[in-house]
Coordinates of C-alpha atoms in Angstrom, one line a residue:
X85 CA 8.6 37.8 0.3
X86 CA 5.2 36.2 1.1
X87 CA 5.0 33.3 -1.6
X88 CA 1.6 32.7 -3.3
X89 CA -0.3 29.4 -4.8
X90 CA -3.4 28.9 -6.2
X91 CA -4.8 26.6 -3.5
X92 CA -4.0 25.8 -0.3
X93 CA -5.7 22.8 1.8
X94 CA -5.1 22.9 5.8
X95 CA -5.6 19.3 7.0
X96 CA -3.7 16.2 5.6
X97 CA -6.8 13.7 6.4
X98 CA -8.4 11.5 3.9
X99 CA -10.5 14.2 2.4
X100 CA -8.1 17.0 2.8
X101 CA -5.3 14.3 1.0
X102 CA -7.8 13.5 -1.6
X103 CA -8.3 17.3 -2.6
X104 CA -4.6 18.1 -2.8
X105 CA -4.7 14.8 -5.1
X106 CA -7.3 16.2 -7.4
X107 CA -5.2 19.9 -7.4
X108 CA -2.2 19.0 -8.5
X109 CA -3.5 16.2 -11.4
X110 CA -4.7 19.9 -12.9
X111 CA -1.5 21.1 -13.0
X112 CA -2.0 24.4 -10.5
X113 CA -0.1 25.5 -7.2
X114 CA -0.6 23.0 -4.4
X115 CA 0.3 24.1 -1.3
X116 CA -1.5 21.8 1.6
X117 CA -0.7 22.0 5.8
X118 CA -0.7 19.3 8.2
X119 CA -0.2 20.0 11.9
X120 CA 1.3 16.4 12.3
X121 CA 2.9 13.6 10.7
X122 CA 1.9 12.5 7.6
X123 CA -0.4 9.3 8.9
X124 CA -0.9 10.5 12.5
X125 CA -3.3 8.0 14.5
X126 CA -5.2 11.2 15.8
X127 CA -7.9 12.2 14.0
X128 CA -9.9 9.6 12.0
X129 CA -8.2 8.6 8.7
X130 CA -6.2 5.8 10.6
X131 CA -6.3 2.3 10.6
X132 CA -7.1 0.2 7.8
X133 CA -10.6 -1.3 6.8
X134 CA -13.7 1.2 6.3
X135 CA -17.2 0.6 3.8
X136 CA -17.4 1.2 0.8
X137 CA -20.9 1.0 0.1
X138 CA -24.3 2.5 -2.5
X139 CA -26.6 1.4 0.7
X140 CA -27.7 4.3 2.0
X141 CA -31.7 5.2 2.7
X142 CA -31.4 9.0 1.7
X143 CA -30.1 8.9 -2.6
X144 CA -28.6 12.4 -2.1
X145 CA -25.7 9.3 -0.6
X146 CA -26.7 6.7 -3.3
X147 CA -25.3 9.2 -6.1
X148 CA -22.6 11.0 -4.6
X149 CA -22.0 7.0 -3.8
X150 CA -22.4 5.8 -7.5
X151 CA -19.4 8.6 -8.1
X152 CA -17.8 6.8 -5.3
X153 CA -17.2 4.3 -7.2
X154 CA -16.2 5.4 -10.6
X155 CA -13.5 7.7 -8.6
X156 CA -12.2 5.3 -6.1
X157 CA -11.5 3.3 -10.1
X158 CA -9.8 5.9 -11.1
X159 CA -7.6 6.1 -8.1
X160 CA -6.6 2.4 -8.7
X161 CA -5.8 2.5 -12.2
X162 CA -4.0 5.5 -11.5
X163 CA -1.8 4.6 -8.6
X164 CA -2.0 1.2 -10.2
X165 CA -2.9 -0.1 -5.7
X166 CA -5.8 -2.1 -5.5
X167 CA -7.5 -0.4 -2.3
X168 CA -11.5 -1.7 -3.4
X169 CA -12.0 -5.2 -2.2
X170 CA -15.5 -5.9 -3.1
X171 CA -17.4 -8.2 -0.3
X172 CA -21.2 -7.5 -0.7
X173 CA -23.0 -6.5 2.0
X174 CA -25.6 -6.7 4.8
X175 CA -27.1 -3.8 5.9
X176 CA -29.6 -5.3 9.5
X177 CA -32.4 -3.1 10.9
X178 CA -35.6 -4.5 13.8
X179 CA -38.2 -3.5 12.7
X180 CA -40.4 -0.8 15.8
X181 CA -36.4 0.6 15.8
X182 CA -35.3 3.9 14.2
X183 CA -34.9 3.0 11.1
X184 CA -36.8 1.2 8.1
X185 CA -35.3 -1.3 5.7
X186 CA -38.0 -0.1 3.2
X187 CA -35.7 3.5 3.1
X188 CA -32.9 2.1 1.6
X189 CA -35.1 -0.3 -0.8
X190 CA -36.6 3.0 -1.9
X191 CA -33.7 4.6 -2.3
X192 CA -32.0 1.9 -4.6
X193 CA -34.4 1.6 -6.6
X194 CA -34.8 5.2 -7.3
X195 CA -31.3 4.5 -8.4
X196 CA -31.7 1.8 -10.4
X197 CA -29.0 -0.2 -8.3
X198 CA -30.1 -4.3 -7.7
X199 CA -30.6 -5.3 -4.2
X200 CA -32.1 -8.1 -2.2
X201 CA -34.2 -7.9 0.4
X202 CA -34.3 -11.6 3.0
X203 CA -35.5 -12.7 5.3
X204 CA -33.7 -13.7 9.1
X205 CA -33.9 -17.0 7.5
X206 CA -32.5 -16.0 4.3
X207 CA -29.4 -14.2 5.8
X208 CA -28.8 -18.1 8.0
X209 CA -29.1 -20.6 5.0
X210 CA -26.8 -17.6 3.6
X211 CA -24.6 -16.8 6.5
X212 CA -24.6 -18.9 8.9
X213 CA -21.9 -17.3 11.2
X214 CA -25.2 -15.0 12.5
X215 CA -27.6 -14.9 14.1
X216 CA -30.5 -12.9 13.2
X217 CA -33.4 -13.0 15.5
X218 CA -36.8 -12.4 14.3
X219 CA -38.4 -8.8 13.3
X220 CA -35.2 -8.1 12.0
X221 CA -35.8 -6.5 7.9
X222 CA -32.0 -7.2 5.7
X223 CA -31.3 -5.7 2.8
X224 CA -28.2 -7.5 0.3
X225 CA -25.9 -5.4 -2.2
X226 CA -23.7 -6.6 -3.6
X227 CA -20.7 -3.8 -4.6
X228 CA -20.5 -3.2 -0.8
X229 CA -16.5 -3.6 0.0
X230 CA -13.8 -2.3 1.8
X231 CA -11.1 0.1 1.4
X232 CA -8.0 0.2 3.1
X233 CA -7.7 4.1 5.0
X234 CA -4.0 4.6 5.4
X235 CA -2.5 2.7 2.4
X236 CA -5.5 5.9 0.7
X237 CA -4.4 8.1 2.6
X238 CA -0.6 7.6 1.2
X239 CA -1.4 6.7 -2.2
X240 CA -3.2 10.1 -2.6
X241 CA -0.4 12.5 -0.7
X242 CA 2.2 9.9 -2.6
X243 CA 0.3 10.7 -6.2
X244 CA -0.4 14.6 -4.7
X245 CA 3.6 15.1 -4.9
X246 CA 4.7 13.6 -7.7
X247 CA 2.1 15.8 -9.9
X248 CA 4.0 18.4 -7.9
X249 CA 1.6 19.4 -4.6
X250 CA 3.3 20.4 -2.1
X251 CA 2.9 18.5 1.1
X252 CA 3.7 20.8 5.1
X253 CA 4.2 18.5 7.8
X254 CA 4.4 18.8 11.5
X255 CA 2.9 22.1 10.4
X256 CA 0.2 23.9 12.6
X257 CA -2.3 25.9 11.0
X258 CA -3.1 29.2 13.1
X259 CA -5.5 31.9 11.8
X260 CA -7.0 31.9 7.7
X261 CA -7.0 35.6 7.1
X262 CA -9.9 36.1 3.7
X263 CA -8.5 39.5 1.9
X264 CA -9.4 40.6 -0.8
X265 CA -6.0 39.3 -2.5
X266 CA -6.5 36.0 -1.6
X267 CA -6.5 34.0 2.1
X268 CA -3.3 35.0 3.7
X269 CA -2.7 31.1 5.7
X270 CA -0.9 31.6 9.2
X271 CA 1.8 29.4 10.0
X272 CA 4.6 28.6 13.5
X273 CA 7.2 29.2 9.1
X274 CA 5.2 31.4 8.0
X275 CA 2.3 32.5 5.5
X276 CA 1.8 31.6 2.9
X277 CA -1.3 33.4 0.2
X278 CA -3.1 31.1 -1.5
X279 CA -5.8 32.7 -4.6
X280 CA -8.3 29.7 -2.3
X281 CA -8.4 27.9 0.8
X282 CA -9.7 23.9 1.9
X283 CA -10.2 23.4 5.5
X284 CA -10.6 19.8 6.0
X285 CA -9.4 20.1 9.0
X286 CA -12.8 18.0 10.7
X287 CA -12.7 18.4 15.0
X288 CA -10.9 21.3 14.8
X289 CA -12.5 23.1 12.0
X290 CA -14.0 25.7 14.3
X291 CA -10.1 26.2 15.8
X292 CA -10.0 28.5 12.8
X293 CA -13.5 29.5 11.6
X294 CA -14.2 31.3 15.3
X295 CA -12.0 34.0 14.5
X296 CA -13.7 35.3 11.6
X297 CA -17.1 34.3 13.2
X298 CA -17.9 31.8 11.2
X299 CA -18.1 28.6 13.8
X300 CA -19.9 24.8 13.1
X301 CA -22.2 23.6 15.4
X302 CA -19.4 20.2 15.8
X303 CA -19.7 17.8 18.5
X304 CA -16.8 16.2 18.5
X305 CA -16.6 12.6 20.6
X306 CA -13.9 9.5 21.5
X307 CA -15.0 6.6 19.0
X308 CA -12.9 3.0 19.1
X309 CA -12.9 -0.4 17.2
X310 CA -12.3 -3.6 17.9
X311 CA -10.0 -6.4 16.4
X312 CA -11.8 -10.3 18.0
X313 CA -10.3 -13.6 16.8
X314 CA -12.8 -16.2 16.5
X315 CA -12.0 -19.8 17.1
X316 CA -12.2 -20.4 12.7
X317 CA -11.2 -17.7 10.1
X318 CA -11.7 -19.2 7.4
X319 CA -15.7 -18.8 8.4
X320 CA -15.1 -15.8 8.4
X321 CA -12.6 -14.8 4.8
X322 CA -14.1 -12.2 2.1
X323 CA -15.1 -14.6 0.1
X324 CA -17.2 -16.5 2.9
X325 CA -18.3 -13.1 5.0
X326 CA -19.8 -9.9 4.2
X327 CA -19.5 -5.8 5.4
X328 CA -22.7 -5.7 7.5
X329 CA -24.3 -2.7 9.7
X330 CA -26.3 -3.2 12.5
X331 CA -28.8 0.7 12.6
X332 CA -31.1 0.6 16.1
X333 CA -30.6 3.1 18.4
X334 CA -27.0 1.4 19.3
X335 CA -25.3 0.9 15.6
X336 CA -23.4 -1.0 15.2
X337 CA -21.0 -2.7 11.5
X338 CA -18.2 -4.7 11.2
X339 CA -16.1 -6.6 8.1
X340 CA -14.8 -10.1 7.3
X341 CA -11.0 -10.6 8.1
X342 CA -8.5 -8.5 6.1
X343 CA -5.2 -8.9 5.9
X344 CA -5.4 -10.5 9.8
X345 CA -6.9 -13.4 11.1
X346 CA -9.2 -10.9 13.0
X347 CA -12.8 -9.8 12.4
X348 CA -13.6 -6.1 13.2
X349 CA -16.8 -4.8 14.5
X350 CA -16.9 -0.7 16.2
X351 CA -20.3 0.5 17.6
X352 CA -21.1 3.7 15.4
X353 CA -21.2 7.0 17.8
X354 CA -20.2 6.5 21.2
X355 CA -21.5 9.8 22.3
X356 CA -18.0 9.2 24.2
X357 CA -17.6 12.8 24.3
X358 CA -13.8 14.5 24.4
X359 CA -12.8 17.3 22.5
X360 CA -9.3 16.7 20.5
X361 CA -6.9 18.5 23.2
X362 CA -9.4 16.2 26.2
X363 CA -8.3 12.5 23.5
X364 CA -7.5 9.9 26.3
X365 CA -6.3 7.1 23.0
X366 CA -8.1 4.8 26.1
X367 CA -10.3 2.9 24.8
X368 CA -14.0 2.9 27.1
X369 CA -14.1 -0.2 29.0
X370 CA -17.7 0.0 29.3
X371 CA -18.0 0.5 25.5
X372 CA -15.6 -2.5 24.9
X373 CA -18.6 -4.8 27.7
X374 CA -21.6 -3.1 25.4
X375 CA -19.5 -4.7 22.0
X376 CA -18.4 -8.0 22.7
X377 CA -21.8 -8.5 23.8
X378 CA -23.8 -7.3 20.8
X379 CA -21.3 -9.7 19.1
X380 CA -21.1 -12.9 20.7
X381 CA -25.1 -12.7 21.1
X382 CA -25.0 -11.5 17.3
X383 CA -21.9 -13.7 15.8
X384 CA -21.4 -16.1 18.2
X385 CA -18.0 -17.3 16.5
X386 CA -16.6 -13.8 16.7
X387 CA -14.8 -14.8 19.7
X388 CA -12.5 -13.5 22.1
X389 CA -12.0 -9.7 22.1
X390 CA -8.3 -9.0 20.8
X391 CA -7.5 -5.5 20.6
X392 CA -9.2 -2.0 20.9
X393 CA -8.1 1.2 18.3
X394 CA -9.7 5.1 18.9
X395 CA -10.0 7.6 16.8
X396 CA -12.5 10.8 16.4
X397 CA -15.7 11.5 15.4
X398 CA -16.8 15.6 14.5
X399 CA -20.1 15.5 13.9
X400 CA -22.2 18.5 12.8
X401 CA -25.9 18.4 14.0
X402 CA -28.2 16.5 12.1
X403 CA -25.2 14.6 10.3
X404 CA -24.2 16.0 7.1
X405 CA -21.1 17.0 5.1
X406 CA -21.0 20.7 4.2
X407 CA -18.9 21.3 1.8
X408 CA -19.4 24.0 0.0
X409 CA -17.5 28.3 0.7
X410 CA -18.2 29.2 4.1
X411 CA -21.3 31.8 4.7
X412 CA -19.3 35.3 3.7
X413 CA -16.1 33.5 2.8
X414 CA -16.6 32.6 -0.8
X415 CA -12.5 31.9 -0.6
X416 CA -12.6 29.1 2.0
X417 CA -14.2 25.8 1.5
X418 CA -14.8 23.5 5.2
X419 CA -15.6 20.1 4.0
X420 CA -16.7 18.0 6.9
X421 CA -17.5 14.2 6.5
X422 CA -20.0 14.1 9.6
X423 CA -17.6 11.0 10.8
X424 CA -19.1 8.2 7.6
X425 CA -17.0 10.5 4.8
X426 CA -13.9 7.5 4.2
X427 CA -15.5 5.9 1.8
X428 CA -16.2 9.3 -0.4
X429 CA -12.8 10.1 -0.4
X430 CA -11.8 10.1 -3.6
X431 CA -15.3 11.8 -4.9
X432 CA -14.8 14.1 -2.3
X433 CA -11.5 15.0 -3.3
X434 CA -12.7 16.1 -6.8
X435 CA -15.7 17.7 -5.7
X436 CA -14.0 19.8 -4.2
X437 CA -11.0 20.3 -6.0
X438 CA -14.2 22.1 -8.3
X439 CA -14.7 24.0 -6.0
X440 CA -11.6 26.3 -5.9
X441 CA -11.0 25.8 -9.4
X442 CA -14.3 26.2 -11.1
X443 CA -16.7 26.9 -8.4
X444 CA -19.0 24.5 -8.8
X445 CA -18.9 20.1 -9.4
X446 CA -21.3 18.4 -11.5
X447 CA -21.8 16.5 -8.4
X448 CA -25.1 17.4 -7.0
X449 CA -24.0 18.9 -2.8
X450 CA -27.5 21.2 -2.5
X451 CA -27.0 19.4 0.3
X452 CA -24.1 19.8 1.6
X453 CA -24.1 24.1 1.4
X454 CA -21.6 25.5 4.1
X455 CA -24.6 28.3 4.6
X456 CA -26.2 28.6 7.2
X457 CA -29.8 25.9 7.4
X458 CA -33.0 27.5 7.5
X459 CA -35.1 26.7 9.9
X460 CA -38.3 24.1 9.6

């Protein structure tokens, strides 16, 4: 006999694990599938540090980040784990580039969040580790923080299990078949039926949506992050050095030391295109050389590259999130984070649970609909 559940979650990276946890804590029956082992390195939820920040140039993301901070605090309270380390953060935007520091200032002002606008001289005075040229506008926010990626996912999975969720690793889902009685979820180990299904399957999403004629335009690529070994790690301690984001034609971001005497940095959206089945897991020497040059120019004491770790991005056409029921299939809820969702993880898990159980959420996610976008 086919097992039945209130909700099935497909994909146990950060977003799927958060959804499974939020659903289980509400007392509904939940089964969650992961095609690989738990904590695997094939997606975008592994390794250590991720940025948590309210500093966005779009108000909808600032407001969602405000919710996320509350949900991070709740997760820390429930789990007893310290997951958030506040460092403060800098947004660098060269004038004349594709990004405007003014947009960040406007969205932060509109949402009532404090920030400082800094000159290159201000930055150098407070953080002499940086070498910022003239013509770069800077926004400082004191609430920017680091969250631990792998630990967060493990905590969410543990809390989901404690609350009664059934997690099934190494169980690829081969098809989802919506019907009058909910959704049949087919796996190599057998099928289950659920009233609602949450697809948190990132780069693998369209493998399940294609048979339904409901694919979402996605671009997938292999990304990489590099750990640098400064000669003076103490100068990059979280108490003395912030998280930073550099927004230009090529965007970069980085961290202070975090659990080891290295500093992590990466280019965001490297355009190293490849499908999941094509992943090499081999870092690009060209991208490493580009990043190393940027780091030595901007943070002269960053030191040599020590190691590079790869991950995977699945980007929507406009890099907006997709959070909501699939057009034409109201029992299928899609969650796509477009390569910048980890900071919102506990909030997105709560929102997905809201949508699955109540059909609505208190957060404004109108910009993240899975319905087809109307051309401008």
